[in-house]
Every structure is written in structure tokens, then in C-alpha cells.
């Protein structure tokens, strides 16, 4: 009976929080994503992997409607908790609060460390200093940055190292209480020690958040992912449990990519 309950719990936890149906994206005449159907399971780390230019980042941006900012044309559906985020009634700003984004290169705002973390809350109308102080501390603690910066919260965020800036950007995204965190190659510009800190952080955060990471690094995907989506030339070649895909991929393209036969 206990085994059945455990399997049921895992099945329920694996239900998708995000999914797309026949998602197509064009940049001008360039057809970047082609009939993409994917699922993103809740409170797991999903790695979207594939060679450069295959559509990984485009798919990530489709999940919180950033493609519209870039002037792309989108067809198809993306569901967040069963609601199509591209429907006329969906509020893009509300979606982006629930589905946060962290970019490849750390992009701190030109303000203090404190104000970076508090920024989204203030935009949302929070003015109570006690609420802001609590949120800043809690989210800096979540990313392991509080002890490093607690005595210089009023310093410019640009005084932080690259790895610290990336953790600050993650704290800023977490401060508005998203359910999903999207990260576009978040360690590609970092040294190995900073990369490990970010990876360890993502593993901890996945207990409470759904994490989606774009990476072209197969070894990073192996270290992090519980679910994998492999894209090639704008199409989903294969997706599913990470352990199965890395040990026994169904597609010869997936197998070749994992072996490093192309990049």
C-alpha cells in the first residue's frame, strides 16, 4: 500500500505545470520553432539541450511571452496550469511574475544590491519597509548571498563578482514569488567554482520551484536534470526522464549529441 501511495505521489508531482501544443515561432522568414509539443513537470529541473541555434532560447522565452518583445510571430498554445498564456485574457505582466527569467549574462540593475532584490516588489506596489527588508534578506539567503553582502546592501550591484551578480539576479526573480524559474545558460560566462555554486543552488531551489534550464553542456544537463527536452533544428527530437534519455536515448540524433559527435 505504501509503495502505491509513493508512486501516486510521484505521478501527481510529475504533472506538467507548463506545456506547449503545436508551438511555432518565426523571426521574419526564419522558422525558429516547428510544431513543438513539450511538457515541463512541476518542481523538477528540466534541461532543454541541443546545438547552438536549434531554438532552445526561443522556447524558453515562449514560456513567459518575451518573444513578443522581440517582435516574433507565434502560433500554437502554451499552457501554464491549464491556462493558455497567449489567450486574449492573459495578462503578460502577471505571467512574468509567475514565470521568472534569468539570462545568460548577469544583468543587475544600475542600483544597490538591496534595491535590485526589492525592485519587483516595489513595481508591484509594496512600500512597507519591513516587508521589503524581510523579502530582501530571505531571498538573498535563498541564493546563499546574504552572509556575503549583508554589510554592504547599499553598495552598487556592479561591485559584485560575476557569480555573485548571477545569484543576485536569481534572488531578484525569486522576490516576486514565481512558481517557475527559467534560466538561459546561466553559467556559461562563469568560472568552474561559480558554476558549481549556481548548480547546487538550482538543485536546492527545485524542492520549491519548477526550474527550466537551457544548456548546450551535456555534462551540466546530466548533473542537474530530472527531465530533458532535446531540440534539433527547431523540432523536439526527444523528451522524458533524464535517466532514461542519457542511458538509453531512442533517437540516433540524441545519442550522437550526448556522445559529442556534433555540437
Coordinates of C-alpha atoms in Angstrom, one line a residue:
X1 CA 0.0 0.0 0.0
X2 CA 2.8 2.4 0.9
X3 CA 4.6 1.7 -2.4
X4 CA 1.3 2.5 -4.3
X5 CA 1.0 5.8 -2.4
X6 CA 4.6 6.7 -3.2
X7 CA 4.0 6.0 -6.9
X8 CA 0.8 8.0 -6.9
X9 CA 2.5 11.0 -5.2
X10 CA 5.4 10.9 -7.7
X11 CA 2.9 10.7 -10.6
X12 CA 1.0 13.7 -9.3
X13 CA 4.2 15.7 -8.7
X14 CA 5.2 14.9 -12.3
X15 CA 2.2 16.5 -13.8
X16 CA 3.2 19.3 -16.1
X17 CA 3.0 22.9 -14.9
X18 CA 3.8 24.1 -18.4
X19 CA 3.2 22.6 -21.7
X20 CA 3.0 23.6 -25.4
X21 CA 0.9 22.4 -28.2
X22 CA 2.0 22.8 -31.9
X23 CA 4.0 25.9 -31.0
X24 CA 5.5 27.6 -34.0
X25 CA 7.7 30.7 -33.9
X26 CA 9.0 32.9 -36.7
X27 CA 11.6 35.7 -36.7
X28 CA 10.8 37.3 -40.0
X29 CA 11.1 34.4 -42.5
X30 CA 13.2 32.3 -40.2
X31 CA 11.0 29.4 -38.8
X32 CA 12.7 29.0 -35.4
X33 CA 10.3 26.5 -33.7
X34 CA 8.3 23.9 -35.6
X35 CA 5.2 22.2 -34.1
X36 CA 6.8 22.0 -30.7
X37 CA 4.9 19.9 -28.1
X38 CA 6.7 19.8 -24.7
X39 CA 5.8 19.2 -21.1
X40 CA 7.6 20.8 -18.1
X41 CA 6.9 18.8 -14.9
X42 CA 6.3 20.6 -11.7
X43 CA 9.1 21.0 -9.1
X44 CA 11.7 19.3 -11.2
X45 CA 14.7 20.6 -13.1
X46 CA 14.1 20.3 -16.8
X47 CA 17.1 20.8 -19.1
X48 CA 16.5 22.0 -22.6
X49 CA 19.5 20.9 -24.6
X50 CA 20.7 21.0 -28.2
X51 CA 23.3 22.5 -30.5
X52 CA 23.7 26.3 -31.0
X53 CA 20.9 27.9 -33.0
X54 CA 18.4 25.0 -32.6
X55 CA 15.7 27.0 -30.8
X56 CA 16.4 26.4 -27.1
X57 CA 16.4 30.0 -26.0
X58 CA 13.4 30.7 -28.2
X59 CA 11.4 28.0 -26.5
X60 CA 12.4 29.4 -23.1
X61 CA 11.2 32.9 -24.0
X62 CA 8.0 31.5 -25.3
X63 CA 7.2 30.3 -21.8
X64 CA 6.8 33.8 -20.4
X65 CA 5.9 35.8 -23.6
X66 CA 9.2 37.5 -24.0
X67 CA 9.1 36.7 -27.7
X68 CA 6.5 39.4 -28.3
X69 CA 9.0 42.0 -27.0
X70 CA 11.4 40.8 -29.8
X71 CA 8.8 41.0 -32.5
X72 CA 8.5 37.3 -33.2
X73 CA 5.3 35.8 -34.7
X74 CA 3.9 33.0 -32.6
X75 CA 1.3 30.3 -33.4
X76 CA 0.1 27.5 -31.2
X77 CA -0.6 27.3 -27.5
X78 CA 1.4 27.4 -24.2
X79 CA -0.4 26.4 -21.1
X80 CA 0.5 27.4 -17.6
X81 CA -1.6 25.4 -15.0
X82 CA -4.0 24.7 -17.8
X83 CA -4.5 28.3 -19.0
X84 CA -3.3 29.4 -22.4
X85 CA -0.9 32.2 -21.7
X86 CA -1.3 33.5 -25.3
X87 CA -5.1 33.9 -24.9
X88 CA -6.5 37.4 -25.2
X89 CA -7.5 37.4 -21.5
X90 CA -4.0 36.5 -20.2
X91 CA -2.0 39.4 -18.6
X92 CA 1.7 39.2 -19.8
X93 CA 2.9 41.0 -16.6
X94 CA 1.1 38.6 -14.3
X95 CA 2.5 35.7 -16.3
X96 CA 6.1 37.0 -16.0
X97 CA 5.6 37.3 -12.2
X98 CA 4.7 33.7 -12.0
X99 CA 7.3 32.6 -14.6
X100 CA 10.5 34.4 -13.9
X101 CA 13.5 34.6 -16.2
X102 CA 17.3 34.8 -15.6
X103 CA 19.5 35.4 -18.6
X104 CA 22.8 34.1 -19.8
X105 CA 24.8 37.1 -18.8
X106 CA 24.1 38.5 -15.3
X107 CA 22.1 41.7 -15.7
X108 CA 22.0 43.6 -12.4
X109 CA 20.0 46.8 -12.4
X110 CA 22.1 50.0 -12.0
X111 CA 21.2 50.4 -8.3
X112 CA 22.2 49.0 -5.0
X113 CA 22.2 45.3 -4.0
X114 CA 19.1 45.9 -1.8
X115 CA 17.2 47.8 -4.5
X116 CA 17.9 45.1 -7.0
X117 CA 16.1 42.5 -4.9
X118 CA 13.3 44.9 -3.9
X119 CA 12.7 46.2 -7.4
X120 CA 9.9 43.8 -8.5
X121 CA 8.1 44.2 -5.2
X122 CA 8.2 48.0 -5.4
X123 CA 6.9 47.8 -9.0
X124 CA 4.1 45.7 -7.7
X125 CA 3.2 48.4 -5.2
X126 CA 4.9 47.2 -2.0
X127 CA 6.0 50.2 0.1
X128 CA 6.2 48.8 3.6
X129 CA 9.9 48.9 4.6
X130 CA 9.6 46.0 6.9
X131 CA 8.1 43.8 4.2
X132 CA 10.9 44.9 1.8
X133 CA 13.6 44.2 4.4
X134 CA 12.2 40.8 5.1
X135 CA 12.0 39.9 1.4
X136 CA 15.5 41.1 0.6
X137 CA 17.0 39.1 3.4
X138 CA 15.0 35.9 2.8
X139 CA 15.8 35.9 -1.0
X140 CA 19.5 36.7 -0.5
X141 CA 19.6 33.8 2.0
X142 CA 17.9 31.5 -0.5
X143 CA 20.7 32.1 -3.0
X144 CA 23.5 31.9 -0.4
X145 CA 24.4 35.6 -0.8
X146 CA 23.2 37.1 2.5
X147 CA 26.3 36.5 4.5
X148 CA 28.5 37.8 1.7
X149 CA 26.7 41.1 1.3
X150 CA 24.8 41.8 4.5
X151 CA 27.1 44.7 5.4
X152 CA 27.1 46.3 2.0
X153 CA 23.5 46.2 0.9
X154 CA 23.7 49.9 -0.2
X155 CA 26.7 49.2 -2.5
X156 CA 26.2 49.1 -6.2
X157 CA 25.3 45.7 -7.5
X158 CA 28.1 46.2 -10.1
X159 CA 30.7 45.8 -7.4
X160 CA 29.8 42.1 -7.1
X161 CA 31.7 39.3 -8.9
X162 CA 30.1 37.7 -11.9
X163 CA 28.9 34.7 -9.9
X164 CA 27.5 36.9 -7.2
X165 CA 25.7 39.0 -9.8
X166 CA 24.1 35.9 -11.2
X167 CA 22.9 34.8 -7.8
X168 CA 21.6 38.3 -7.2
X169 CA 19.6 38.1 -10.4
X170 CA 18.1 34.8 -9.2
X171 CA 17.2 36.4 -5.9
X172 CA 15.6 39.3 -7.7
X173 CA 13.5 36.9 -9.7
X174 CA 12.5 34.9 -6.6
X175 CA 11.4 38.0 -4.7
X176 CA 8.1 38.3 -6.6
X177 CA 7.3 34.7 -5.7
X178 CA 7.3 32.9 -9.1
X179 CA 6.3 29.3 -9.5
X180 CA 8.6 28.7 -12.4
X181 CA 12.2 29.9 -12.9
X182 CA 13.6 30.0 -16.5
X183 CA 17.4 30.2 -16.9
X184 CA 19.1 30.7 -20.2
X185 CA 22.6 29.2 -20.0
X186 CA 23.1 30.8 -16.5
X187 CA 26.7 29.6 -16.0
X188 CA 28.1 30.0 -19.5
X189 CA 30.1 33.1 -18.5
X190 CA 31.2 31.9 -15.1
X191 CA 34.3 30.1 -13.7
X192 CA 34.0 26.5 -12.5
X193 CA 33.7 27.4 -8.8
X194 CA 30.8 29.9 -9.5
X195 CA 29.2 27.4 -11.9
X196 CA 29.1 24.7 -9.1
X197 CA 27.5 27.2 -6.7
X198 CA 24.8 28.0 -9.2
X199 CA 24.2 24.3 -9.9
X200 CA 24.0 23.5 -6.2
X201 CA 21.6 26.4 -5.8
X202 CA 19.3 25.2 -8.6
X203 CA 19.1 21.7 -7.1
X204 CA 18.1 23.2 -3.7
X205 CA 15.5 25.6 -5.3
X206 CA 13.9 22.7 -7.2
X207 CA 12.4 21.5 -4.0
X208 CA 10.1 24.6 -4.1
X209 CA 10.2 25.8 -7.6
X210 CA 9.9 24.4 -11.2
X211 CA 13.3 25.0 -12.8
X212 CA 13.9 25.1 -16.6
X213 CA 17.5 25.5 -17.7
X214 CA 18.7 25.9 -21.3
X215 CA 22.2 24.4 -21.7
X216 CA 24.4 23.2 -24.5
X217 CA 26.6 21.5 -22.0
X218 CA 25.6 17.8 -21.9
X219 CA 27.5 17.2 -18.6
X220 CA 25.7 20.0 -16.9
X221 CA 22.4 18.6 -18.1
X222 CA 23.4 15.2 -16.7
X223 CA 24.3 16.7 -13.3
X224 CA 21.2 18.8 -13.0
X225 CA 18.2 17.4 -14.9
X226 CA 15.4 15.1 -13.9
X227 CA 13.6 15.8 -17.2
X228 CA 15.2 16.5 -20.6
X229 CA 14.0 18.1 -23.8
X230 CA 16.3 17.7 -26.8
X231 CA 15.8 20.1 -29.7
X232 CA 17.4 19.9 -33.1
X233 CA 16.7 22.4 -35.9
X234 CA 13.6 23.8 -34.2
X235 CA 12.0 20.5 -33.5
X236 CA 11.7 18.4 -30.4
X237 CA 13.5 15.2 -31.1
X238 CA 13.1 13.5 -27.7
X239 CA 11.9 14.3 -24.2
X240 CA 11.3 12.5 -21.0
X241 CA 13.0 11.3 -17.8
X242 CA 16.7 12.3 -17.8
X243 CA 18.0 9.0 -16.6
X244 CA 16.3 7.2 -19.5
X245 CA 17.4 9.6 -22.1
X246 CA 21.0 9.7 -21.1
X247 CA 21.3 5.9 -20.7
X248 CA 19.0 4.8 -23.5
X249 CA 18.0 7.5 -25.9
X250 CA 15.5 6.5 -28.6
X251 CA 16.8 8.8 -31.4
X252 CA 20.1 8.4 -33.1
X253 CA 20.3 12.2 -33.1
X254 CA 20.0 12.3 -29.3
X255 CA 22.6 9.6 -28.9
X256 CA 25.0 11.4 -31.2
X257 CA 24.6 14.7 -29.3
X258 CA 25.1 13.0 -25.9
X259 CA 28.3 11.3 -27.3
X260 CA 29.6 14.6 -28.6
X261 CA 29.5 13.6 -32.2
X262 CA 28.2 17.1 -33.1
X263 CA 27.7 20.3 -31.2

